[in-house]
Structure formats: structure tokens, C-alpha cells
PDB file of N, CA and C in Angstrom:
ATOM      1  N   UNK V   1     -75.245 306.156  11.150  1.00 91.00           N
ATOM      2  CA  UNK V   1     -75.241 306.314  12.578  1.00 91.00           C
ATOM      3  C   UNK V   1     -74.286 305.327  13.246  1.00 91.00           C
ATOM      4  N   UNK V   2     -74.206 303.917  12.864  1.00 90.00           N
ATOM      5  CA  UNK V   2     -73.125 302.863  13.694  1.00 90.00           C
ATOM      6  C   UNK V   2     -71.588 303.855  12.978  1.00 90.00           C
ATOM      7  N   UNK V   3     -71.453 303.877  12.072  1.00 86.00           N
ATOM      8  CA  UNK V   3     -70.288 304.047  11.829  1.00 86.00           C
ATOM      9  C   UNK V   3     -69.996 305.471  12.604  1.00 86.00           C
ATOM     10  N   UNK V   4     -70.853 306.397  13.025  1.00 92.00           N
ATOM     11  CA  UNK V   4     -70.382 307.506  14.012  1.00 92.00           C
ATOM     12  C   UNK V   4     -70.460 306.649  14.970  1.00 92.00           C
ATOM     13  N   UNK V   5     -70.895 306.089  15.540  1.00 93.00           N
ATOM     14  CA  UNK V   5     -70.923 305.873  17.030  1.00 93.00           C
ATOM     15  C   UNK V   5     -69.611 304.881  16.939  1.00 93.00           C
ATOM     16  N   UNK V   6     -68.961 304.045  16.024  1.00 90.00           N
ATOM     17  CA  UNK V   6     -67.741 303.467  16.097  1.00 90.00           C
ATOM     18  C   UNK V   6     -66.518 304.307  16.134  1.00 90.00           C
ATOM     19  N   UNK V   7     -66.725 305.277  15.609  1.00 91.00           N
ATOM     20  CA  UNK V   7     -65.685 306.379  15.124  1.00 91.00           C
ATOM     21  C   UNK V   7     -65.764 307.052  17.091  1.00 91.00           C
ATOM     22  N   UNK V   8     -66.802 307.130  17.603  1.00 94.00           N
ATOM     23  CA  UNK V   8     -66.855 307.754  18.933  1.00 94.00           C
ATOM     24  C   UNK V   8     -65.981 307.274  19.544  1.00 94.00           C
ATOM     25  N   UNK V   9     -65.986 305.747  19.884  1.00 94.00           N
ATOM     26  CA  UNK V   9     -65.531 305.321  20.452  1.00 94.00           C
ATOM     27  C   UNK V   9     -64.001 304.572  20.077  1.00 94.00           C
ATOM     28  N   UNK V  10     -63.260 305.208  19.266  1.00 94.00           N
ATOM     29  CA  UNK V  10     -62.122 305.314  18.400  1.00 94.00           C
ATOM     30  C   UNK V  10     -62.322 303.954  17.509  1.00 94.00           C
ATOM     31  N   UNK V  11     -63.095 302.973  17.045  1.00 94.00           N
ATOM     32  CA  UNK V  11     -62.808 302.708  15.716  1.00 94.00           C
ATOM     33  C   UNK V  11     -62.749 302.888  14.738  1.00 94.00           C
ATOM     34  N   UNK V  12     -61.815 302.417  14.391  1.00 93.00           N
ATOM     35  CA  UNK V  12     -61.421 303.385  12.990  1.00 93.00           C
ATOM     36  C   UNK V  12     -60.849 301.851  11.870  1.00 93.00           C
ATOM     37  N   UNK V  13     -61.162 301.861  10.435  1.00 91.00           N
ATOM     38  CA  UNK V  13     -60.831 301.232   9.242  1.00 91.00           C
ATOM     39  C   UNK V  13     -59.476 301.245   9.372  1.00 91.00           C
ATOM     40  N   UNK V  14     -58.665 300.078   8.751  1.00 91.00           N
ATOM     41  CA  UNK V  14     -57.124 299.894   8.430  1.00 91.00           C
ATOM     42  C   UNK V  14     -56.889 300.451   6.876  1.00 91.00           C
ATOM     43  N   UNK V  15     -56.066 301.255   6.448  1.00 87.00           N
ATOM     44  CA  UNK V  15     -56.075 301.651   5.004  1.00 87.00           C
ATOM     45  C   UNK V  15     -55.447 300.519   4.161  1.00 87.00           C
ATOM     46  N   UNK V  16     -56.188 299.737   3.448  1.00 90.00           N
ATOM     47  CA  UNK V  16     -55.821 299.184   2.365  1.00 90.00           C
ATOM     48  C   UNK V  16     -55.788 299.434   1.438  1.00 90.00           C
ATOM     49  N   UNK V  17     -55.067 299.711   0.216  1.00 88.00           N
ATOM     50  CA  UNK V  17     -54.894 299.737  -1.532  1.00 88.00           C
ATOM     51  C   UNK V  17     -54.543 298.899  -1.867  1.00 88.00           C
ATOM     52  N   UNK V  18     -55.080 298.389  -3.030  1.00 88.00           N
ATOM     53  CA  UNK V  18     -54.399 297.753  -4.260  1.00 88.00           C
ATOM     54  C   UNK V  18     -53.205 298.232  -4.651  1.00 88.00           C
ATOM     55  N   UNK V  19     -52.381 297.307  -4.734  1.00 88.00           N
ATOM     56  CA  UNK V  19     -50.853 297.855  -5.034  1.00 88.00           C
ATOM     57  C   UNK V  19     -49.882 298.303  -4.026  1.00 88.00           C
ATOM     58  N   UNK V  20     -50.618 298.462  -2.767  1.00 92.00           N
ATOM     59  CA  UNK V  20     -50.276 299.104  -1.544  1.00 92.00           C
ATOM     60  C   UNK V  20     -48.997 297.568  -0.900  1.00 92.00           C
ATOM     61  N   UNK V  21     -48.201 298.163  -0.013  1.00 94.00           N
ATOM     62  CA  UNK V  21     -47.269 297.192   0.699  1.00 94.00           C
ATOM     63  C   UNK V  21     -47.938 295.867   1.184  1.00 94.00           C
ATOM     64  N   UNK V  22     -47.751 294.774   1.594  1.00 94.00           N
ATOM     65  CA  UNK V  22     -48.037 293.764   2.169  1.00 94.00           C
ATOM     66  C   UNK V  22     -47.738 294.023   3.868  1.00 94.00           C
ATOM     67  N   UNK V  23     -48.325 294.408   4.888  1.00 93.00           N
ATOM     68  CA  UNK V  23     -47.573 294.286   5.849  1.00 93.00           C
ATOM     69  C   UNK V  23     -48.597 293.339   6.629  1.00 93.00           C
ATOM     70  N   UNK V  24     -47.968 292.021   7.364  1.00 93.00           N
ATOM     71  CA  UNK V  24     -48.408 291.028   8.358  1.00 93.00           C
ATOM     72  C   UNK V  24     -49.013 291.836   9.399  1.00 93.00           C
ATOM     73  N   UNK V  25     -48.462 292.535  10.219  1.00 94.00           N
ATOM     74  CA  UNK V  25     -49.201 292.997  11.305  1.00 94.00           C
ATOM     75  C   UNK V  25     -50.518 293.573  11.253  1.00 94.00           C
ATOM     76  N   UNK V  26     -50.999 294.167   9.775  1.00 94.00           N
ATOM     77  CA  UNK V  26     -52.163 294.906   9.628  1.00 94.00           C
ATOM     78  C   UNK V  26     -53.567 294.027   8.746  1.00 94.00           C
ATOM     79  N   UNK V  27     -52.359 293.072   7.859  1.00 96.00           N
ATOM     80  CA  UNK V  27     -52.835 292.166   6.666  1.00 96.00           C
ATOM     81  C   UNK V  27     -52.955 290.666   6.804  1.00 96.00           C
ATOM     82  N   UNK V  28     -54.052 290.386   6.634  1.00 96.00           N
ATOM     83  CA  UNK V  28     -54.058 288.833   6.839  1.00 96.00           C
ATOM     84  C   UNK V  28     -53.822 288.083   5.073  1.00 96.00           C
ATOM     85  N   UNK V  29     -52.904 287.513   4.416  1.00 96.00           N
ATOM     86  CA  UNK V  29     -52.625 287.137   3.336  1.00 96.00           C
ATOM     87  C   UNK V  29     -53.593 285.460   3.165  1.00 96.00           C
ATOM     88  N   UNK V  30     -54.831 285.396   2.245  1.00 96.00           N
ATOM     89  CA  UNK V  30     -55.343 284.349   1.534  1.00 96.00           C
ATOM     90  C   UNK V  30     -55.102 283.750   0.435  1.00 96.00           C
ATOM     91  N   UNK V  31     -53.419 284.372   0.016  1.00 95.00           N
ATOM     92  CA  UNK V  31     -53.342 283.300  -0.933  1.00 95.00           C
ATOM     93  C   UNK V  31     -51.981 284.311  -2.024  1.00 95.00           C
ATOM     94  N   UNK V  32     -51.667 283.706  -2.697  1.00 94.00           N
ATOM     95  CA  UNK V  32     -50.883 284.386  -3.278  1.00 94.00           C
ATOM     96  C   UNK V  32     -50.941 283.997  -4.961  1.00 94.00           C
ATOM     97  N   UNK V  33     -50.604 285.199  -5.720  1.00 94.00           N
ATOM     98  CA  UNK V  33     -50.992 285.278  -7.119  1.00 94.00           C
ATOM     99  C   UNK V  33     -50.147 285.726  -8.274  1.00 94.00           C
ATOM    100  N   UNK V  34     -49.479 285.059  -9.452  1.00 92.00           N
ATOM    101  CA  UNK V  34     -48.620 286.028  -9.690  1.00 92.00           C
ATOM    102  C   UNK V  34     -49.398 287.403 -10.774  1.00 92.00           C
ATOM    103  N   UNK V  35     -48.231 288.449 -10.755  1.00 89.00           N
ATOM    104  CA  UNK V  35     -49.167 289.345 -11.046  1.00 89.00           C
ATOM    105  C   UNK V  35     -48.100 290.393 -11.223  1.00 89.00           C
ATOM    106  N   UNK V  36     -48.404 291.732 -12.337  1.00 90.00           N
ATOM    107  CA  UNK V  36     -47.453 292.473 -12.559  1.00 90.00           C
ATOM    108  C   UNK V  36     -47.035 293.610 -12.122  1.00 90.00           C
ATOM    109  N   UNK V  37     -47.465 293.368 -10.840  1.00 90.00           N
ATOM    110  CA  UNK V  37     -46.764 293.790  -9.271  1.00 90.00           C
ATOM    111  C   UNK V  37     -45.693 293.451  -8.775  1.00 90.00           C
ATOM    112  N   UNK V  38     -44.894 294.590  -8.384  1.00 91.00           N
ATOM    113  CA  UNK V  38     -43.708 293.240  -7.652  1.00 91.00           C
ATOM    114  C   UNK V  38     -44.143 292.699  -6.235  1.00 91.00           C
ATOM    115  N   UNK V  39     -43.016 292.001  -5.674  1.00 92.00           N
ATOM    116  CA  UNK V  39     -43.708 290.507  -4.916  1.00 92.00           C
ATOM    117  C   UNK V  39     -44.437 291.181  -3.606  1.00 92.00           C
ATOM    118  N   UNK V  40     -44.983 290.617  -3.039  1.00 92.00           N
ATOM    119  CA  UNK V  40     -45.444 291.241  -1.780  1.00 92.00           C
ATOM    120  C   UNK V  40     -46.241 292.504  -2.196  1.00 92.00           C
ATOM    121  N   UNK V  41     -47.061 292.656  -2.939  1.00 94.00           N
ATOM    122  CA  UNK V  41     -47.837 293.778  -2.970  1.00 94.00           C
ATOM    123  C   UNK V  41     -49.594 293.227  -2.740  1.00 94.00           C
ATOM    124  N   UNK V  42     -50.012 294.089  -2.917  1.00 95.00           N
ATOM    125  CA  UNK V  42     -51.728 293.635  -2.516  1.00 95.00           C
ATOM    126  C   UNK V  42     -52.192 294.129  -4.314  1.00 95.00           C
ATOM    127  N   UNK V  43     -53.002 292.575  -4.403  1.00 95.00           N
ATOM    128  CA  UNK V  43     -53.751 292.696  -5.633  1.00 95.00           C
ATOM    129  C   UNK V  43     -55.156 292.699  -5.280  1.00 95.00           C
ATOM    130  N   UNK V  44     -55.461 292.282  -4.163  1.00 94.00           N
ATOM    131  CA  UNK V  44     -57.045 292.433  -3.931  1.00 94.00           C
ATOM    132  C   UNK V  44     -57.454 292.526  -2.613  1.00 94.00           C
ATOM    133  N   UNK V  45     -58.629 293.058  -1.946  1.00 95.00           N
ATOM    134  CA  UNK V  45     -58.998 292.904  -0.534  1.00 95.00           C
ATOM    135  C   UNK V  45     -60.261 292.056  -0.223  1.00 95.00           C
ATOM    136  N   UNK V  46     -60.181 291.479   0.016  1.00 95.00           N
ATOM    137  CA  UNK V  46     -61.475 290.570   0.655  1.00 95.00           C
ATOM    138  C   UNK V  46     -62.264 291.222   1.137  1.00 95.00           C
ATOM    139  N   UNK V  47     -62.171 291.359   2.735  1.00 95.00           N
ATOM    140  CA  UNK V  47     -62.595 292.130   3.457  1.00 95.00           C
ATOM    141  C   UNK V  47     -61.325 293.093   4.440  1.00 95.00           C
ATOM    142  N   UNK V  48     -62.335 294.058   4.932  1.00 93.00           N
ATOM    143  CA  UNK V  48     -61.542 295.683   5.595  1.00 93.00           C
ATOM    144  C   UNK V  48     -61.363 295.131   6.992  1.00 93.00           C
ATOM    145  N   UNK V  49     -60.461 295.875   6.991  1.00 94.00           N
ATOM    146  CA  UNK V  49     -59.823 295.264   9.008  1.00 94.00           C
ATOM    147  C   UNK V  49     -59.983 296.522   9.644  1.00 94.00           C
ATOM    148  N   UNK V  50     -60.036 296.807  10.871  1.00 95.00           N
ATOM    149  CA  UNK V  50     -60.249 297.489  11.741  1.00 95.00           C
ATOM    150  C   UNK V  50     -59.758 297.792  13.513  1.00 95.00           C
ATOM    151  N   UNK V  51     -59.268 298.939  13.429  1.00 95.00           N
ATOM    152  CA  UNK V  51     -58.260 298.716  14.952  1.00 95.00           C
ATOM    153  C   UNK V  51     -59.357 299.900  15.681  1.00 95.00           C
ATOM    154  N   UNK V  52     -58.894 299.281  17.135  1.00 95.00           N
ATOM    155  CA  UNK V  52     -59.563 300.277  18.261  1.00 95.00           C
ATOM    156  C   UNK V  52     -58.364 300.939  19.401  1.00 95.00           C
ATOM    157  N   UNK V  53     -58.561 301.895  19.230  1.00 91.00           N
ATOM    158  CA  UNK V  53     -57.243 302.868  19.689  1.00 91.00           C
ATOM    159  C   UNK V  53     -56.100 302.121  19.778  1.00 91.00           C
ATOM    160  N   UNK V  54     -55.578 301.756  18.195  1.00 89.00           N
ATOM    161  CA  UNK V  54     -54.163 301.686  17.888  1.00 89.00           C
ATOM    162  C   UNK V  54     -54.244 300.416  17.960  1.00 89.00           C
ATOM    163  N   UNK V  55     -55.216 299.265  18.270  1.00 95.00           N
ATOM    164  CA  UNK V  55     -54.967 298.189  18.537  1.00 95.00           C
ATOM    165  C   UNK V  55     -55.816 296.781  17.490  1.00 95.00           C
ATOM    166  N   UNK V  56     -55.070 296.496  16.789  1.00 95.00           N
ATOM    167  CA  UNK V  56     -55.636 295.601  15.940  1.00 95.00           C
ATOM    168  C   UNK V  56     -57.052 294.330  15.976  1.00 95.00           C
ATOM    169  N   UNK V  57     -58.038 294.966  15.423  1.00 95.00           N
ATOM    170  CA  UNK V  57     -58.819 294.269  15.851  1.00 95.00           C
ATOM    171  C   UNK V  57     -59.547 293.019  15.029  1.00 95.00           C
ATOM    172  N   UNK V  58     -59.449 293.152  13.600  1.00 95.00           N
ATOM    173  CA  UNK V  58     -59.596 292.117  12.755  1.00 95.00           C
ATOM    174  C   UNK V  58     -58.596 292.629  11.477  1.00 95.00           C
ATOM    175  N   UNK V  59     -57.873 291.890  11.131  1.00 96.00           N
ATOM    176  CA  UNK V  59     -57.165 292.205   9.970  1.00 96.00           C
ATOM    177  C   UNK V  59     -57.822 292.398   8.657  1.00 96.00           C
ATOM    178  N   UNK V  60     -57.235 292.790   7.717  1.00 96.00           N
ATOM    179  CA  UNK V  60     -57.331 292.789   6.684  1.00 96.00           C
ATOM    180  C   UNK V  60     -57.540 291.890   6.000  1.00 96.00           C
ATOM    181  N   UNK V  61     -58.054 290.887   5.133  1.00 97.00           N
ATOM    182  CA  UNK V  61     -57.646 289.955   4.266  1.00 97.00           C
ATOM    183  C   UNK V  61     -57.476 290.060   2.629  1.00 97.00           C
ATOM    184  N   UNK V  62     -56.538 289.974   2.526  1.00 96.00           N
ATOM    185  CA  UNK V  62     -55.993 290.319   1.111  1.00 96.00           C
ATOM    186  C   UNK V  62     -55.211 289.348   0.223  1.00 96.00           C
ATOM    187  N   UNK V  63     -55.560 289.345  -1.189  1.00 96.00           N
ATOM    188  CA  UNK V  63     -54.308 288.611  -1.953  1.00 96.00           C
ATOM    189  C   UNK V  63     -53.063 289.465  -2.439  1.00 96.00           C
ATOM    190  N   UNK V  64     -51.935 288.705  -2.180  1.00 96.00           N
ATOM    191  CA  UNK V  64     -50.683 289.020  -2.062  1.00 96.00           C
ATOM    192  C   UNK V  64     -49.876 288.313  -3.642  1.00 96.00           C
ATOM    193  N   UNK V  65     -49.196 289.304  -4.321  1.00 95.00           N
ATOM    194  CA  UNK V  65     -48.230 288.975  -5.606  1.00 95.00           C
ATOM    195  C   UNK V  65     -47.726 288.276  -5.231  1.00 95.00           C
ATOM    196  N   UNK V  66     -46.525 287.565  -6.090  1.00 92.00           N
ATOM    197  CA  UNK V  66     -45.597 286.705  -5.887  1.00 92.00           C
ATOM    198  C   UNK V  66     -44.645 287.539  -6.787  1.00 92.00           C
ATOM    199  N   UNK V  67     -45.076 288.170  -7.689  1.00 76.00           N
ATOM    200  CA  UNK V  67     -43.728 288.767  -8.311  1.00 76.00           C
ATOM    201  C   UNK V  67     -44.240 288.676  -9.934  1.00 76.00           C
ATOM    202  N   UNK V  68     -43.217 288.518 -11.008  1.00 73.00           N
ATOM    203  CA  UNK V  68     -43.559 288.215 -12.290  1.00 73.00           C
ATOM    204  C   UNK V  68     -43.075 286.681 -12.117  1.00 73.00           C
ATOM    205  N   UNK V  69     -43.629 286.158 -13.199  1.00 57.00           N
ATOM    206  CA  UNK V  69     -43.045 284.547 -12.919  1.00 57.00           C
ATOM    207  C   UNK V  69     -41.537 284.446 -14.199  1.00 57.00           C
TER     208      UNK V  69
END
């Protein structure tokens, strides 16, 4: 029921994947890891971020590759 009544009122989840791009505006980065991803990719999500009509309301927090070492 909250999650309809958030969805009513246009909140809506930020799409995160594993492996997915790094982008700052959507992603809050906790740390960085190397990993056999290339650099700037997402190896993990903390927690889910969430915008309200188009407008960023808690980010994402995610760990971010560094590349291969």
C-alpha cells in the first residue's frame, strides 16, 4: 500500500545495476574497489535512491571500480 500511494504521488526508484554506468547526478559513490569491471562502473548498491517528478531525492549509494590494477 505505501509503495502505491508513493507511486501516486510520482515517486518513483532510481534504476541501479551492477555493472551499470557510474553517474554523479543519480549515484552517491562510498568508496572505490578494484574489480574486473572497467573503471567507473557499479560493483555494489548500498542503498536505492529515489526521485519525485524528475527531481532527485536521495541518491543512490554505491561502490564504484577503479579499473583492473
Amino acid at each position: 500500500m505505501l509503495v502505491a500511494a508513493l507511486k501516486k504521488f510520482g515517486v518513483t526508484s532510481v534504476a541501479v545495476e551492477q555493472g551499470g554506468v557510474f553517474d554523479s547526478a543519480l549515484h552517491q559513490a562510498m568508496g572505490q574497489v578494484e574489480s574486473d569491471l572497467p573503471a567507473n562502473c557499479i560493483v555494489a548498491v548500498f542503498q536505492k535512491g529515489y526521485m519525485l517528478n524528475d527531481r532527485l531525492l536521495r541518491p543512490s549509494m554505491v561502490m564504484v571500480s577503479k579499473g583492473n590494477a
